[in-house]
PDB file of C-alpha atoms in Angstrom:
ATOM      1  CA  MET A 277     -13.759   2.335  12.346  1.00 56.00           C
ATOM      2  CA  HIS A 278     -12.698   5.179  14.627  1.00 80.00           C
ATOM      3  CA  HIS A 279     -12.019   7.525  11.693  1.00 87.00           C
ATOM      4  CA  ARG A 280     -15.327   6.642  10.078  1.00 83.00           C
ATOM      5  CA  ALA A 281     -17.189   7.640  13.259  1.00 85.00           C
ATOM      6  CA  GLN A 282     -15.308  10.959  13.324  1.00 92.00           C
ATOM      7  CA  ARG A 283     -16.175  11.635   9.682  1.00 91.00           C
ATOM      8  CA  PHE A 284     -19.807  10.685  10.369  1.00 84.00           C
ATOM      9  CA  ILE A 285     -19.953  13.209  13.237  1.00 89.00           C
ATOM     10  CA  CYS A 286     -18.343  15.948  11.112  1.00 93.00           C
ATOM     11  CA  VAL A 287     -20.840  15.432   8.312  1.00 91.00           C
ATOM     12  CA  GLY A 288     -23.777  15.219  10.719  1.00 87.00           C
ATOM     13  CA  VAL A 289     -22.863  18.370  12.622  1.00 89.00           C
ATOM     14  CA  SER A 290     -22.205  20.328   9.432  1.00 91.00           C
ATOM     15  CA  ALA A 291     -25.479  19.086   7.896  1.00 87.00           C
ATOM     16  CA  ALA A 292     -27.389  20.169  11.005  1.00 85.00           C
ATOM     17  CA  ALA A 293     -25.712  23.590  10.870  1.00 86.00           C
ATOM     18  CA  LEU A 294     -26.529  23.873   7.166  1.00 86.00           C
ATOM     19  CA  GLN A 295     -30.156  22.961   7.824  1.00 81.00           C
ATOM     20  CA  TRP A 296     -30.418  25.544  10.606  1.00 81.00           C
ATOM     21  CA  LEU A 297     -28.878  28.236   8.406  1.00 86.00           C
ATOM     22  CA  LEU A 298     -31.142  27.396   5.474  1.00 83.00           C
ATOM     23  CA  VAL A 299     -34.276  27.438   7.629  1.00 80.00           C
ATOM     24  CA  TRP A 300     -33.262  30.801   9.045  1.00 85.00           C
ATOM     25  CA  LEU A 301     -32.529  32.263   5.602  1.00 86.00           C
ATOM     26  CA  LEU A 302     -35.643  30.812   3.994  1.00 83.00           C
ATOM     27  CA  LEU A 303     -37.856  32.094   6.803  1.00 80.00           C
ATOM     28  CA  ARG A 304     -36.556  35.577   6.117  1.00 83.00           C
ATOM     29  CA  VAL A 305     -37.404  35.227   2.418  1.00 86.00           C
ATOM     30  CA  LEU A 306     -40.440  32.923   2.272  1.00 73.00           C
ATOM     31  CA  ALA A 307     -42.109  33.535   5.637  1.00 67.00           C
ATOM     32  CA  ILE A 308     -43.795  30.125   5.294  1.00 70.00           C
ATOM     33  CA  PRO A 309     -42.277  27.977   8.047  1.00 72.00           C
ATOM     34  CA  PHE A 310     -43.397  24.598   6.693  1.00 71.00           C
ATOM     35  CA  ILE A 311     -41.980  25.229   3.214  1.00 78.00           C
ATOM     36  CA  ALA A 312     -38.776  26.697   4.670  1.00 76.00           C
ATOM     37  CA  ALA A 313     -38.212  23.705   6.957  1.00 72.00           C
ATOM     38  CA  ILE A 314     -38.990  21.090   4.301  1.00 76.00           C
ATOM     39  CA  THR A 315     -36.777  22.789   1.716  1.00 81.00           C
ATOM     40  CA  ALA A 316     -33.905  23.148   4.171  1.00 79.00           C
ATOM     41  CA  HIS A 317     -34.232  19.537   5.286  1.00 80.00           C
ATOM     42  CA  GLY A 318     -34.209  18.316   1.694  1.00 82.00           C
ATOM     43  CA  LEU A 319     -31.085  20.304   0.842  1.00 86.00           C
ATOM     44  CA  ALA A 320     -29.334  19.180   4.035  1.00 84.00           C
ATOM     45  CA  PHE A 321     -30.306  15.573   3.209  1.00 86.00           C
ATOM     46  CA  ILE A 322     -28.671  15.831  -0.227  1.00 90.00           C
ATOM     47  CA  TYR A 323     -25.558  17.371   1.332  1.00 92.00           C
ATOM     48  CA  ALA A 324     -25.317  14.712   4.079  1.00 89.00           C
ATOM     49  CA  TYR A 325     -25.977  11.780   1.746  1.00 88.00           C
ATOM     50  CA  SER A 326     -23.401  13.015  -0.754  1.00 90.00           C
ATOM     51  CA  LEU A 327     -20.682  13.422   1.876  1.00 91.00           C
ATOM     52  CA  HIS A 328     -21.515  10.186   3.668  1.00 85.00           C
ATOM     53  CA  HIS A 329     -21.442   8.307   0.389  1.00 86.00           C
ATOM     54  CA  ALA A 330     -18.199   9.816  -0.883  1.00 89.00           C
ATOM     55  CA  TRP A 331     -16.219  10.468   2.311  1.00 89.00           C
ATOM     56  CA  THR A 332     -17.582   8.759   5.415  1.00 83.00           C
ATOM     57  CA  PHE A 333     -18.235   5.403   3.761  1.00 78.00           C
ATOM     58  CA  THR A 334     -15.688   5.731   0.905  1.00 81.00           C
ATOM     59  CA  GLY A 335     -18.077   5.940  -2.062  1.00 71.00           C
ATOM     60  CA  THR A 336     -17.948   2.285  -3.055  1.00 75.00           C
ATOM     61  CA  HIS A 337     -21.692   1.755  -2.879  1.00 75.00           C
ATOM     62  CA  PRO A 338     -23.996   2.062  -5.903  1.00 80.00           C
ATOM     63  CA  HIS A 339     -26.484   4.920  -5.463  1.00 81.00           C
ATOM     64  CA  ARG A 340     -29.382   2.711  -6.512  1.00 85.00           C
ATOM     65  CA  ARG A 341     -28.691   0.665  -3.373  1.00 84.00           C
ATOM     66  CA  SER A 342     -27.426   3.196  -0.826  1.00 84.00           C
ATOM     67  CA  LEU A 343     -29.729   6.164  -1.555  1.00 86.00           C
ATOM     68  CA  PRO A 344     -33.054   4.380  -0.872  1.00 92.00           C
ATOM     69  CA  ARG A 345     -31.534   2.779   2.206  1.00 88.00           C
ATOM     70  CA  TYR A 346     -30.223   6.104   3.484  1.00 85.00           C
ATOM     71  CA  LEU A 347     -33.625   7.700   2.899  1.00 88.00           C
ATOM     72  CA  ALA A 348     -35.310   4.874   4.848  1.00 93.00           C
ATOM     73  CA  THR A 349     -32.678   5.267   7.576  1.00 88.00           C
ATOM     74  CA  GLN A 350     -33.501   8.944   7.970  1.00 84.00           C
ATOM     75  CA  VAL A 351     -37.252   8.262   8.085  1.00 87.00           C
ATOM     76  CA  ILE A 352     -36.699   5.648  10.806  1.00 89.00           C
ATOM     77  CA  CYS A 353     -34.414   7.986  12.773  1.00 84.00           C
ATOM     78  CA  ALA A 354     -36.829  10.906  12.514  1.00 81.00           C
ATOM     79  CA  THR A 355     -39.660   8.677  13.719  1.00 84.00           C
ATOM     80  CA  LEU A 356     -37.666   7.399  16.706  1.00 85.00           C
ATOM     81  CA  SER A 357     -36.598  10.945  17.510  1.00 79.00           C
ATOM     82  CA  GLY A 358     -40.212  12.122  17.370  1.00 78.00           C
ATOM     83  CA  ILE A 359     -41.396   9.279  19.601  1.00 86.00           C
ATOM     84  CA  THR A 360     -38.615  10.044  22.090  1.00 82.00           C
ATOM     85  CA  ALA A 361     -39.565  13.733  22.187  1.00 79.00           C
ATOM     86  CA  GLN A 362     -43.260  12.921  22.577  1.00 81.00           C
ATOM     87  CA  VAL A 363     -42.681  10.449  25.415  1.00 85.00           C
ATOM     88  CA  LEU A 364     -40.345  12.773  27.307  1.00 82.00           C
ATOM     89  CA  SER A 365     -42.623  15.772  26.796  1.00 77.00           C
ATOM     90  CA  THR A 366     -45.586  13.771  28.069  1.00 81.00           C
ATOM     91  CA  ALA A 367     -43.490  12.847  31.108  1.00 85.00           C
ATOM     92  CA  ALA A 368     -42.863  16.589  31.670  1.00 81.00           C
ATOM     93  CA  ALA A 369     -39.113  16.349  31.070  1.00 76.00           C
ATOM     94  CA  ALA A 370     -37.258  19.614  30.697  1.00 78.00           C
ATOM     95  CA  PRO A 371     -37.192  20.862  27.097  1.00 73.00           C
ATOM     96  CA  TRP A 372     -33.363  20.814  26.984  1.00 78.00           C
ATOM     97  CA  LEU A 373     -33.379  17.153  28.092  1.00 81.00           C
ATOM     98  CA  THR A 374     -36.076  16.258  25.565  1.00 80.00           C
ATOM     99  CA  ALA A 375     -34.135  17.937  22.745  1.00 74.00           C
ATOM    100  CA  ALA A 376     -30.868  16.298  23.801  1.00 77.00           C
ATOM    101  CA  ALA A 377     -32.418  12.824  24.050  1.00 80.00           C
ATOM    102  CA  ALA A 378     -34.180  13.137  20.690  1.00 77.00           C
ATOM    103  CA  THR A 379     -30.935  14.293  19.065  1.00 76.00           C
ATOM    104  CA  VAL A 380     -28.850  11.506  20.619  1.00 81.00           C
ATOM    105  CA  ILE A 381     -31.401   8.831  19.645  1.00 84.00           C
ATOM    106  CA  ALA A 382     -31.540  10.103  16.048  1.00 82.00           C
ATOM    107  CA  SER A 383     -27.745  10.355  15.800  1.00 82.00           C
ATOM    108  CA  LEU A 384     -27.014   6.897  17.208  1.00 86.00           C
ATOM    109  CA  CYS A 385     -29.743   5.318  15.090  1.00 87.00           C
ATOM    110  CA  SER A 386     -28.453   7.094  11.993  1.00 84.00           C
ATOM    111  CA  TYR A 387     -24.877   5.983  12.520  1.00 85.00           C
ATOM    112  CA  TRP A 388     -25.791   2.382  13.297  1.00 89.00           C
ATOM    113  CA  LEU A 389     -28.194   1.983  10.343  1.00 89.00           C
ATOM    114  CA  SER A 390     -25.870   3.838   7.967  1.00 84.00           C
ATOM    115  CA  ALA A 391     -22.850   1.720   8.902  1.00 81.00           C
ATOM    116  CA  ARG A 392     -24.672  -1.608   9.156  1.00 87.00           C
ATOM    117  CA  TRP A 393     -27.209  -1.287   6.361  1.00 88.00           C
ATOM    118  CA  ALA A 394     -27.389   1.826   4.144  1.00 79.00           C
ATOM    119  CA  PHE A 395     -23.661   1.911   3.335  1.00 77.00           C
ATOM    120  CA  ALA A 396     -22.695  -1.624   4.357  1.00 80.00           C
ATOM    121  CA  GLN A 397     -20.502  -3.542   1.969  1.00 76.00           C
ATOM    122  CA  PRO A 398     -22.460  -6.216   0.111  1.00 71.00           C
ATOM    123  CA  LYS A 399     -21.610  -9.711   1.287  1.00 71.00           C
ATOM    124  CA  THR A 400     -19.688 -11.694  -1.261  1.00 65.00           C
ATOM    125  CA  SER A 401     -20.236 -15.384  -1.652  1.00 56.00           C
TER     126      SER A 401
END
């Protein structure tokens, strides 16, 4: 379990760095922030899912099961992160605190749902 958490963090941090780099590069080329951000997020999603499937959670899960669950996981995490940021911003929290809280909420939610649901081993009878 300890090694899986470390691999999850490595993949997550590298996916976030990849997304940042892609947004930056695409903004220089496209100059359309929405398209740049969506494209970068999609590519980072593919990268993160692929590594989580193959390395973090050992690749024993059929894609037809784990991919839709991972996609739903990320939608749930993004929503919780957005709600956290909105609530803290409304409460006039410092931007650094708001960003940190939204990131921590999304990361913890992502790990828990990925480990317990998206990549969980099917129960055998």
